[in-house]
Short mmCIF file of C-alpha atoms in Angstrom, two decimals:
data_model
loop_
_atom_site.label_atom_id
_atom_site.label_comp_id
_atom_site.label_asym_id
_atom_site.label_seq_id
_atom_site.Cartn_x
_atom_site.Cartn_y
_atom_site.Cartn_z
CA MET A 12 93.84 -98.19 97.17
CA ASP A 13 96.09 -100.83 95.72
CA THR A 14 93.87 -103.89 96.16
CA ALA A 15 95.52 -106.18 93.63
CA PRO A 16 99.12 -107.20 92.97
CA SER A 17 100.88 -105.18 90.31
CA ALA A 18 102.65 -108.09 88.75
CA LEU A 19 102.75 -111.85 89.07
CA PRO A 20 105.74 -114.19 89.21
CA SER A 21 107.31 -114.86 85.84
CA THR A 22 109.50 -117.65 84.50
CA SER A 23 111.44 -115.19 82.33
CA THR A 24 114.68 -113.49 83.35
CA PRO A 25 114.71 -110.06 85.06
CA ALA A 26 116.16 -108.53 81.90
CA GLN A 27 113.34 -110.00 79.79
CA ASP A 28 110.76 -108.80 82.31
CA ALA A 29 112.18 -105.27 82.20
CA ARG A 30 112.25 -105.30 78.39
CA ASN A 31 108.65 -106.53 78.22
CA ARG A 32 107.56 -103.86 80.70
CA ARG A 33 109.19 -101.10 78.67
CA LYS A 34 107.78 -102.44 75.43
CA GLY A 35 104.29 -102.86 76.88
CA ALA A 36 104.25 -99.40 78.50
CA THR A 37 105.58 -97.73 75.33
CA ALA A 38 103.07 -99.52 73.11
CA ALA A 39 100.22 -98.61 75.46
CA ALA A 40 101.24 -94.93 75.54
CA LEU A 41 101.60 -94.74 71.75
CA ALA A 42 98.32 -96.55 71.19
CA SER A 43 96.55 -94.13 73.50
CA ALA A 44 98.18 -91.07 71.90
CA VAL A 45 97.37 -91.93 68.28
CA GLU A 46 93.88 -93.15 69.15
CA TRP A 47 93.04 -89.95 71.02
CA TYR A 48 94.59 -87.84 68.28
CA ASP A 49 92.21 -89.41 65.79
CA TYR A 50 89.30 -88.90 68.16
CA PHE A 51 90.13 -85.27 68.99
CA VAL A 52 90.59 -84.04 65.43
CA PHE A 53 86.87 -84.61 65.00
CA GLY A 54 86.08 -82.39 68.00
CA ILE A 55 88.22 -79.55 66.66
CA ALA A 56 86.76 -79.90 63.17
CA ALA A 57 83.25 -79.98 64.66
CA ALA A 58 83.89 -76.61 66.31
CA LEU A 59 85.47 -75.04 63.21
CA VAL A 60 84.12 -76.40 59.91
CA LEU A 61 81.90 -79.49 60.02
CA GLY A 62 78.70 -77.60 60.81
CA ASP A 63 78.79 -75.57 57.58
CA LEU A 64 80.05 -78.42 55.40
CA TYR A 65 77.77 -81.26 56.52
CA PHE A 66 74.83 -79.61 58.32
CA PRO A 67 73.90 -76.45 56.39
CA ALA A 68 71.21 -74.58 58.31
CA GLY A 69 69.66 -71.14 58.71
CA SER A 70 71.96 -70.08 61.58
CA SER A 71 75.52 -70.77 62.64
CA SER A 72 74.29 -71.94 66.06
CA ALA A 73 72.07 -74.60 64.49
CA GLY A 74 74.94 -75.91 62.39
CA VAL A 75 77.27 -76.05 65.40
CA LEU A 76 74.61 -77.84 67.46
CA ALA A 77 74.19 -80.46 64.73
CA SER A 78 77.95 -80.83 64.47
CA PHE A 79 78.33 -81.23 68.24
CA ALA A 80 75.44 -83.70 68.27
CA THR A 81 77.44 -85.81 65.80
CA PHE A 82 80.44 -85.36 68.09
CA ALA A 83 78.32 -86.71 70.96
CA VAL A 84 77.21 -89.75 68.94
CA GLY A 85 80.76 -91.07 69.17
CA PHE A 86 80.50 -91.02 72.95
CA PHE A 87 77.24 -92.96 72.98
CA ALA A 88 78.97 -95.62 70.87
CA ARG A 89 81.90 -95.89 73.28
CA PRO A 90 80.17 -98.16 75.85
CA PHE A 91 79.41 -100.66 73.08
CA GLY A 92 83.09 -100.76 72.22
CA GLY A 93 83.94 -101.12 75.91
CA VAL A 94 81.44 -103.96 76.41
CA ILE A 95 82.44 -105.92 73.30
CA ALA A 96 86.20 -105.48 73.70
CA GLY A 97 85.96 -105.87 77.48
CA HIS A 98 84.15 -109.19 77.25
CA LEU A 99 86.51 -110.54 74.60
CA GLY A 100 89.55 -108.95 76.23
CA ASP A 101 88.80 -110.70 79.53
CA LYS A 102 88.41 -114.01 77.70
CA ARG A 103 90.91 -113.78 74.82
CA GLY A 104 93.49 -111.23 75.89
CA ARG A 105 94.22 -107.50 76.07
CA LYS A 106 96.49 -107.30 73.03
CA PRO A 107 94.17 -108.58 70.25
CA MET A 108 91.40 -106.18 71.29
CA LEU A 109 93.81 -103.25 71.33
CA VAL A 110 95.02 -104.12 67.83
CA LEU A 111 91.42 -104.39 66.59
CA ALA A 112 90.51 -101.02 68.14
CA LEU A 113 93.47 -99.27 66.52
CA THR A 114 92.63 -100.75 63.12
CA LEU A 115 88.99 -99.66 63.34
CA MET A 116 90.00 -96.13 64.38
CA GLY A 117 92.48 -95.79 61.52
CA VAL A 118 89.88 -96.82 58.95
CA ALA A 119 87.16 -94.52 60.37
CA THR A 120 89.37 -91.43 60.69
CA THR A 121 90.79 -91.78 57.20
CA GLY A 122 87.24 -92.24 55.90
CA ILE A 123 86.18 -88.91 57.44
CA GLY A 124 89.15 -87.21 55.76
CA LEU A 125 87.98 -88.51 52.38
CA LEU A 126 84.23 -87.97 52.87
CA PRO A 127 82.44 -85.71 50.33
CA THR A 128 80.42 -82.80 51.76
CA TYR A 129 76.67 -82.11 51.77
CA GLU A 130 77.05 -79.93 48.71
CA THR A 131 78.50 -82.88 46.76
CA ILE A 132 76.39 -85.89 47.80
CA GLY A 133 73.51 -84.37 49.75
CA ILE A 134 71.96 -86.12 52.76
CA ALA A 135 74.32 -89.09 52.37
CA ALA A 136 77.18 -86.88 53.63
CA PRO A 137 75.89 -86.33 57.21
CA VAL A 138 74.65 -89.94 57.36
CA LEU A 139 78.09 -91.28 56.47
CA LEU A 140 79.75 -88.78 58.82
CA VAL A 141 77.63 -90.05 61.72
CA THR A 142 78.41 -93.66 60.77
CA LEU A 143 82.14 -93.02 60.75
CA ARG A 144 81.89 -91.14 64.04
CA VAL A 145 80.11 -94.17 65.56
CA MET A 146 83.02 -96.32 64.37
CA GLN A 147 85.43 -93.90 66.08
CA GLY A 148 83.42 -94.16 69.27
CA ILE A 149 83.43 -97.96 69.25
CA ALA A 150 87.17 -97.95 68.58
CA VAL A 151 88.11 -95.57 71.42
CA GLY A 152 85.73 -97.40 73.77
CA ALA A 153 87.55 -100.62 73.00
CA GLN A 154 91.02 -99.07 73.10
CA TRP A 155 91.18 -97.49 76.55
CA GLY A 156 90.78 -100.69 78.54
CA GLY A 157 93.29 -102.58 76.42
CA ALA A 158 95.95 -99.88 76.57
CA MET A 159 95.37 -99.22 80.27
CA LEU A 160 95.69 -102.90 81.18
CA LEU A 161 98.69 -103.39 78.92
CA ALA A 162 100.45 -100.76 81.03
CA THR A 163 99.14 -101.46 84.55
CA GLU A 164 99.31 -105.26 84.35
CA TYR A 165 102.97 -105.04 83.39
CA ALA A 166 103.73 -102.60 86.23
CA PRO A 167 106.18 -103.61 88.97
CA GLU A 168 104.95 -103.71 92.56
CA GLY A 169 104.00 -100.29 93.92
CA LYS A 170 104.18 -98.50 90.56
CA ARG A 171 100.78 -99.19 89.03
CA GLY A 172 99.85 -95.52 89.22
CA ILE A 173 102.85 -94.19 87.31
CA TYR A 174 102.61 -96.95 84.69
CA GLY A 175 98.90 -96.26 84.23
CA SER A 176 99.68 -92.60 83.72
CA PHE A 177 101.62 -93.47 80.55
CA VAL A 178 98.28 -94.31 78.95
CA GLN A 179 96.65 -91.18 80.40
CA LEU A 180 99.36 -89.08 78.75
CA GLY A 181 97.85 -90.12 75.43
CA VAL A 182 95.06 -87.60 75.98
CA PRO A 183 97.19 -84.41 76.26
CA ILE A 184 99.54 -85.75 73.58
CA GLY A 185 96.51 -86.32 71.33
CA VAL A 186 95.20 -82.82 72.06
CA VAL A 187 98.58 -81.17 71.46
CA THR A 188 99.13 -83.09 68.23
CA ALA A 189 95.61 -82.49 66.93
CA ASN A 190 95.81 -78.76 67.67
CA SER A 191 99.29 -78.54 66.16
CA VAL A 192 98.25 -80.24 62.94
CA PHE A 193 95.21 -77.98 62.62
CA LEU A 194 97.36 -74.93 63.28
CA LEU A 195 99.78 -76.03 60.56
CA ALA A 196 96.96 -76.75 58.15
CA GLY A 197 95.54 -73.30 58.78
CA ALA A 198 98.93 -71.59 58.53
CA PHE A 199 99.76 -73.07 55.13
CA THR A 200 96.33 -72.62 53.53
CA SER A 201 94.06 -69.67 52.96
CA GLU A 202 90.65 -69.47 54.68
CA SER A 203 88.91 -70.74 51.56
CA ALA A 204 91.44 -73.53 50.99
CA PHE A 205 91.20 -74.61 54.63
CA ALA A 206 87.40 -74.84 54.37
CA ALA A 207 87.64 -76.69 51.06
CA TRP A 208 90.35 -79.27 51.78
CA GLY A 209 92.86 -78.11 54.41
CA TRP A 210 90.77 -79.41 57.30
CA ARG A 211 90.98 -82.93 55.81
CA LEU A 212 94.75 -83.24 56.28
CA PRO A 213 94.63 -83.91 60.05
CA PHE A 214 92.22 -86.80 59.43
CA LEU A 215 94.44 -88.42 56.81
CA VAL A 216 97.26 -88.63 59.36
CA GLY A 217 95.08 -91.33 60.93
CA LEU A 218 96.63 -93.83 58.54
CA LEU A 219 99.61 -94.01 60.92
CA VAL A 220 97.39 -95.81 63.44
CA LEU A 221 97.41 -98.87 61.19
CA VAL A 222 101.21 -99.02 61.34
CA LEU A 223 101.13 -99.03 65.15
CA ALA A 224 98.44 -101.74 65.17
CA TRP A 225 100.71 -103.95 63.08
CA TYR A 226 103.68 -103.32 65.40
CA ILE A 227 101.75 -104.24 68.55
CA HIS A 228 100.39 -107.36 66.87
CA LYS A 229 103.89 -108.51 65.90
CA HIS A 230 106.13 -107.39 68.76
CA VAL A 231 104.17 -106.98 72.04
CA GLU A 232 103.36 -109.92 74.32
CA GLU A 233 100.18 -110.48 76.32
CA THR A 234 100.25 -109.16 79.93
CA PRO A 235 101.54 -111.49 82.70
CA GLU A 236 98.44 -110.95 84.86
CA PHE A 237 96.11 -112.04 82.06
CA ARG A 238 98.22 -115.10 81.30
CA ALA A 239 98.24 -116.07 84.98
CA ALA A 240 94.48 -115.52 85.32
CA GLU A 241 93.91 -117.56 82.17
CA ARG A 242 95.97 -120.47 83.54
CA ALA A 243 94.15 -120.33 86.90
CA LEU A 244 90.76 -120.27 85.19
CA ALA A 245 91.67 -123.18 82.91
CA GLU A 246 92.78 -125.23 85.92
CA LYS A 247 89.56 -124.42 87.78
CA GLU A 248 87.47 -125.39 84.76
CA ARG A 249 89.28 -128.73 84.49
CA GLU A 250 88.57 -129.45 88.13
CA GLU A 251 84.89 -128.51 87.81
CA LYS A 252 84.47 -130.54 84.64
CA GLY A 253 85.91 -133.53 86.45
CA GLN A 254 83.41 -133.08 89.26
CA ALA A 255 80.58 -132.54 86.77
CA THR A 256 81.45 -135.81 85.02
CA GLU A 257 80.96 -137.67 88.28
CA GLN A 258 77.73 -135.86 89.22
CA GLY A 259 76.20 -135.36 85.76
CA ALA A 260 77.90 -133.65 82.85
CA GLY A 261 74.85 -131.76 81.59
CA LYS A 262 74.27 -129.75 84.76
CA GLY A 263 77.96 -128.85 85.12
CA LYS A 264 78.24 -127.62 81.56
CA GLY A 265 75.37 -125.17 81.94
CA GLY A 266 76.82 -123.57 85.09
CA ASP A 267 80.27 -123.29 83.48
CA GLY A 268 79.00 -121.18 80.57
CA ALA A 269 77.41 -118.62 82.87
CA ARG A 270 80.44 -118.40 85.13
CA ASN A 271 82.76 -117.71 82.23
CA SER A 272 80.98 -114.56 81.05
CA PRO A 273 82.82 -111.47 82.38
CA LEU A 274 79.94 -109.21 81.33
CA ARG A 275 77.38 -111.33 83.17
CA THR A 276 79.59 -111.36 86.24
CA ILE A 277 79.80 -107.56 86.16
CA LEU A 278 76.06 -107.09 85.60
CA ARG A 279 75.10 -109.49 88.39
CA GLY A 280 77.56 -108.56 91.11
CA HIS A 281 79.51 -105.41 90.30
CA LEU A 282 77.21 -103.01 88.45
CA GLY A 283 77.16 -100.64 91.43
CA THR A 284 80.94 -100.33 91.28
CA VAL A 285 80.75 -99.61 87.55
CA PHE A 286 78.27 -96.76 88.09
CA LEU A 287 80.28 -95.35 90.98
CA ALA A 288 83.37 -95.33 88.78
CA GLY A 289 81.43 -93.61 85.99
CA GLY A 290 79.86 -91.09 88.37
CA SER A 291 83.24 -90.24 89.86
CA PHE A 292 84.76 -89.40 86.47
CA ALA A 293 81.97 -87.72 84.48
CA VAL A 294 82.92 -84.24 85.72
CA ASN A 295 86.46 -84.74 84.45
CA THR A 296 85.43 -85.74 80.94
CA ALA A 297 82.75 -83.03 80.74
CA THR A 298 85.11 -80.25 81.83
CA PHE A 299 87.85 -81.54 79.55
CA TYR A 300 85.67 -81.49 76.43
CA ILE A 301 84.20 -78.13 77.38
CA LEU A 302 87.78 -76.79 77.47
CA ILE A 303 89.06 -78.28 74.23
CA THR A 304 85.89 -78.09 72.11
CA GLY A 305 83.14 -76.01 73.71
CA VAL A 306 85.42 -73.12 74.68
CA LEU A 307 86.96 -73.14 71.18
CA ASP A 308 83.52 -72.59 69.65
CA TYR A 309 82.44 -70.10 72.35
CA THR A 310 85.52 -67.89 72.15
CA THR A 311 85.68 -67.78 68.34
CA ARG A 312 81.95 -67.52 67.60
CA GLU A 313 80.59 -65.56 70.58
CA LEU A 314 83.62 -63.59 71.80
CA ASP A 315 85.18 -63.00 68.33
CA MET A 316 88.60 -64.23 69.43
CA ASN A 317 91.16 -65.36 66.87
CA ARG A 318 90.95 -69.07 66.05
CA GLY A 319 94.69 -69.60 65.78
CA ALA A 320 95.36 -67.80 69.06
CA VAL A 321 92.75 -69.85 70.94
CA LEU A 322 94.14 -73.10 69.48
CA THR A 323 97.62 -72.04 70.59
CA VAL A 324 96.40 -71.43 74.16
CA SER A 325 94.73 -74.85 74.18
CA LEU A 326 97.94 -76.44 72.92
CA CYS A 327 100.12 -74.75 75.56
CA VAL A 328 97.74 -75.64 78.39
CA SER A 329 97.68 -79.28 77.26
CA LEU A 330 101.48 -79.38 77.35
CA THR A 331 101.41 -78.74 81.10
CA GLN A 332 99.45 -81.97 81.55
CA LEU A 333 102.44 -83.94 80.32
CA VAL A 334 104.10 -83.08 83.64
CA LEU A 335 101.10 -82.94 85.97
CA ILE A 336 99.53 -86.29 85.03
CA PRO A 337 102.54 -88.51 85.84
CA ALA A 338 103.32 -86.38 88.91
CA SER A 339 99.85 -86.92 90.39
CA ALA A 340 99.97 -90.62 89.45
CA ALA A 341 103.34 -91.07 91.18
CA LEU A 342 101.99 -89.29 94.26
CA SER A 343 99.00 -91.65 94.29
CA ASP A 344 101.43 -94.59 94.49
CA ARG A 345 102.69 -93.09 97.74
CA ILE A 346 99.64 -91.67 99.53
CA GLY A 347 96.69 -93.39 97.83
CA ARG A 348 94.55 -93.00 94.72
CA ILE A 349 91.36 -91.75 96.39
CA ARG A 350 92.99 -88.79 98.15
CA ILE A 351 94.53 -87.43 94.95
CA TYR A 352 91.45 -88.24 92.87
CA GLY A 353 89.08 -86.49 95.31
CA LEU A 354 91.31 -83.42 95.52
CA GLY A 355 91.06 -82.97 91.76
CA ALA A 356 87.26 -83.27 91.78
CA ALA A 357 86.92 -80.71 94.58
CA GLY A 358 89.21 -78.32 92.70
CA ILE A 359 87.10 -78.54 89.54
CA ALA A 360 83.98 -77.64 91.54
CA LEU A 361 85.61 -74.63 93.17
CA TRP A 362 87.13 -73.31 89.92
CA ALA A 363 84.06 -73.66 87.65
CA VAL A 364 82.77 -70.11 88.23
CA PRO A 365 86.11 -68.22 88.26
CA MET A 366 87.14 -70.01 85.07
CA PHE A 367 84.26 -68.66 83.00
CA LEU A 368 84.49 -65.21 84.57
CA LEU A 369 88.05 -65.09 83.22
CA ILE A 370 87.10 -66.52 79.81
CA ASP A 371 84.30 -63.97 79.41
CA THR A 372 86.81 -61.11 79.51
CA GLY A 373 87.79 -62.01 75.94
CA SER A 374 91.46 -61.71 76.89
CA LEU A 375 93.90 -64.36 75.72
CA LEU A 376 95.87 -63.98 78.95
CA TRP A 377 92.87 -64.61 81.19
CA LEU A 378 91.68 -67.40 78.90
CA ALA A 379 95.07 -69.06 79.42
CA VAL A 380 94.92 -68.56 83.22
CA GLY A 381 91.36 -69.86 83.50
CA THR A 382 91.92 -72.96 81.40
CA PHE A 383 95.37 -73.66 82.89
CA VAL A 384 94.09 -73.85 86.48
CA ALA A 385 91.19 -76.04 85.36
CA SER A 386 93.65 -78.25 83.50
CA CYS A 387 95.71 -78.67 86.68
CA PHE A 388 92.71 -80.06 88.55
CA LEU A 389 91.81 -82.31 85.62
CA SER A 390 95.37 -83.69 85.61
CA ILE A 391 95.26 -84.35 89.35
CA MET A 392 92.21 -86.56 88.77
CA TYR A 393 93.36 -88.09 85.51
CA GLY A 394 96.80 -89.25 86.69
CA PRO A 395 95.68 -91.95 89.15
CA GLN A 396 92.42 -92.80 87.36
CA ALA A 397 93.72 -95.72 85.27
CA ALA A 398 95.23 -97.51 88.27
CA LEU A 399 92.18 -96.72 90.42
CA PHE A 400 89.75 -98.24 87.91
CA ALA A 401 92.00 -101.27 87.35
CA GLU A 402 92.09 -101.94 91.10
CA LEU A 403 88.30 -101.88 91.41
CA PHE A 404 88.04 -105.24 89.59
CA THR A 405 89.82 -108.60 89.58
CA PRO A 406 91.82 -109.63 86.46
CA GLU A 407 89.20 -111.96 84.97
CA MET A 408 86.63 -109.14 84.68
CA ARG A 409 88.92 -106.07 84.78
CA TYR A 410 88.77 -105.14 81.08
CA THR A 411 84.96 -105.23 81.11
CA GLY A 412 84.45 -103.46 84.44
CA ALA A 413 87.03 -100.71 84.02
CA SER A 414 85.99 -100.03 80.42
CA LEU A 415 82.30 -99.78 81.32
CA GLY A 416 82.99 -97.37 84.18
CA TYR A 417 85.15 -95.15 81.98
CA GLN A 418 82.76 -95.16 79.03
CA ILE A 419 79.70 -94.43 81.16
CA ALA A 420 81.54 -91.33 82.35
CA ALA A 421 82.34 -90.48 78.74
CA VAL A 422 78.66 -90.60 77.77
CA LEU A 423 77.33 -88.71 80.81
CA GLY A 424 80.12 -86.16 80.71
CA GLY A 425 82.24 -85.79 77.59
CA GLY A 426 79.83 -86.70 74.82
CA LEU A 427 77.07 -84.32 75.85
CA ALA A 428 79.21 -81.53 77.31
CA PRO A 429 79.88 -79.38 74.19
CA PHE A 430 76.26 -79.81 73.05
CA VAL A 431 74.92 -78.95 76.51
CA MET A 432 77.25 -75.95 76.68
CA VAL A 433 75.96 -74.46 73.42
CA LEU A 434 72.36 -75.22 74.45
CA LEU A 435 72.83 -73.58 77.86
CA LEU A 436 74.46 -70.50 76.35
CA GLU A 437 71.68 -70.14 73.76
CA THR A 438 68.95 -70.64 76.39
CA THR A 439 70.29 -68.63 79.32
CA GLY A 440 72.61 -66.16 77.62
CA THR A 441 75.20 -66.55 80.40
CA SER A 442 78.26 -68.75 80.82
CA MET A 443 77.41 -69.14 84.51
CA SER A 444 74.92 -71.81 83.47
CA VAL A 445 77.85 -73.86 82.13
CA SER A 446 79.64 -73.37 85.47
CA ALA A 447 76.53 -74.67 87.26
CA TYR A 448 76.53 -77.73 84.99
CA ILE A 449 80.16 -78.47 85.90
CA ILE A 450 79.48 -77.98 89.63
CA GLY A 451 76.53 -80.38 89.49
CA LEU A 452 78.69 -83.10 87.96
CA ALA A 453 81.42 -82.40 90.53
CA VAL A 454 78.95 -82.98 93.39
CA ILE A 455 78.05 -86.36 91.85
CA ALA A 456 81.76 -87.16 91.54
CA LEU A 457 82.53 -86.31 95.15
CA GLY A 458 79.60 -88.44 96.35
CA SER A 459 80.76 -91.40 94.25
CA ILE A 460 84.35 -91.01 95.48
CA LYS A 461 83.13 -90.96 99.10
CA VAL A 462 81.33 -94.29 98.63
CA LEU A 463 84.37 -95.85 96.91
CA ALA A 464 86.59 -94.65 99.77
CA ASP A 465 84.22 -96.12 102.39
CA ARG A 466 84.22 -99.45 100.56
CA ALA A 467 88.02 -99.45 100.39
CA ARG A 468 88.29 -98.80 104.15
CA SER A 469 85.81 -101.58 104.93
CA ARG A 470 87.92 -104.04 102.91
#
């Protein structure tokens, strides 16, 4: 479903083009990895310690629900980041918005690492925690589109999928790094020390994001597709202003302002595509956050499994995605995005029940098998997703449209998933209710993918 050119003609030399591609792809992958690391450490901390420290309540379930609700708040903030950065990124450039997103994330994550607990400052502690989580959500909502376009708009012809997968690799890298840092923090501190200050160390690593933001600002150029679209738009505006001067400058000026709003263009003519993109991906984000956050809480709190062992399983499973994501993306460059994407969604639906039957055994081996197979299907979807979303929109509205589709999926799926999982388990007493939740989202995904495929064929 490659509906747009991967790269536009350049006046630079082939060697310069290759160097810019490598630099852009590397910067995009690193930006994604450090941003997702910062975002994921909150999810792990929410499952392990934040409930007791910031939301003291009569039961452990109530504290975890409050902690996961705060986790979800970050997802509800993500569309705002996507809208703001998308609008400005389509008008001003991909790079400045990516730098701004990284800076905001670094400040918010470090702030969480330094935040006093409820015992120290009372109600101000959870209020500030929610505020900083909102900042994280805005930052990651702004970041994905910028990093994704930095990679895909530099891609050579026929390789948009594999280049887009460099950004997608940031998710498993972020998960592996976040889990590894938490494992190290737990290994070198006692239980009491970890609860008191050890959990803060992973958040303070967020300061490194600011270094990367500075590097991208200084050393990475804007994408060739954005520069070409900017030149074409400027030329078109000059022509229309000339015509407006002859026919009446006032009327021409008013129409020009409306035409130049990427967000208004999306809302007026492409909102259906945005919702189809979001509907197609919600099952992926929901299942992913159930695996890395919900299952961590469920296995340690309900099944009495060892925290370190469960984190190790999560880490090992995430490592497999480093191979599967680029492999599925490369395959999508050959046989099409929709085929690979739909296969992953169907696999998630079919595996939802067996996965929890294996997890419920309380065995580390079967936990690893259940989550590994699920992770394979997630990777099959996630690999081609960046290129697929980029190709749904033209360059002048691509940041806005792709970001909105992705962040709608994040709200409907990822943000609510751990909270919904705990609520379903408390209400029904069976993990099969969580499987039913995943299957329901998978049905929505397959329906959305079918419509997108029909539209692609008609074009």
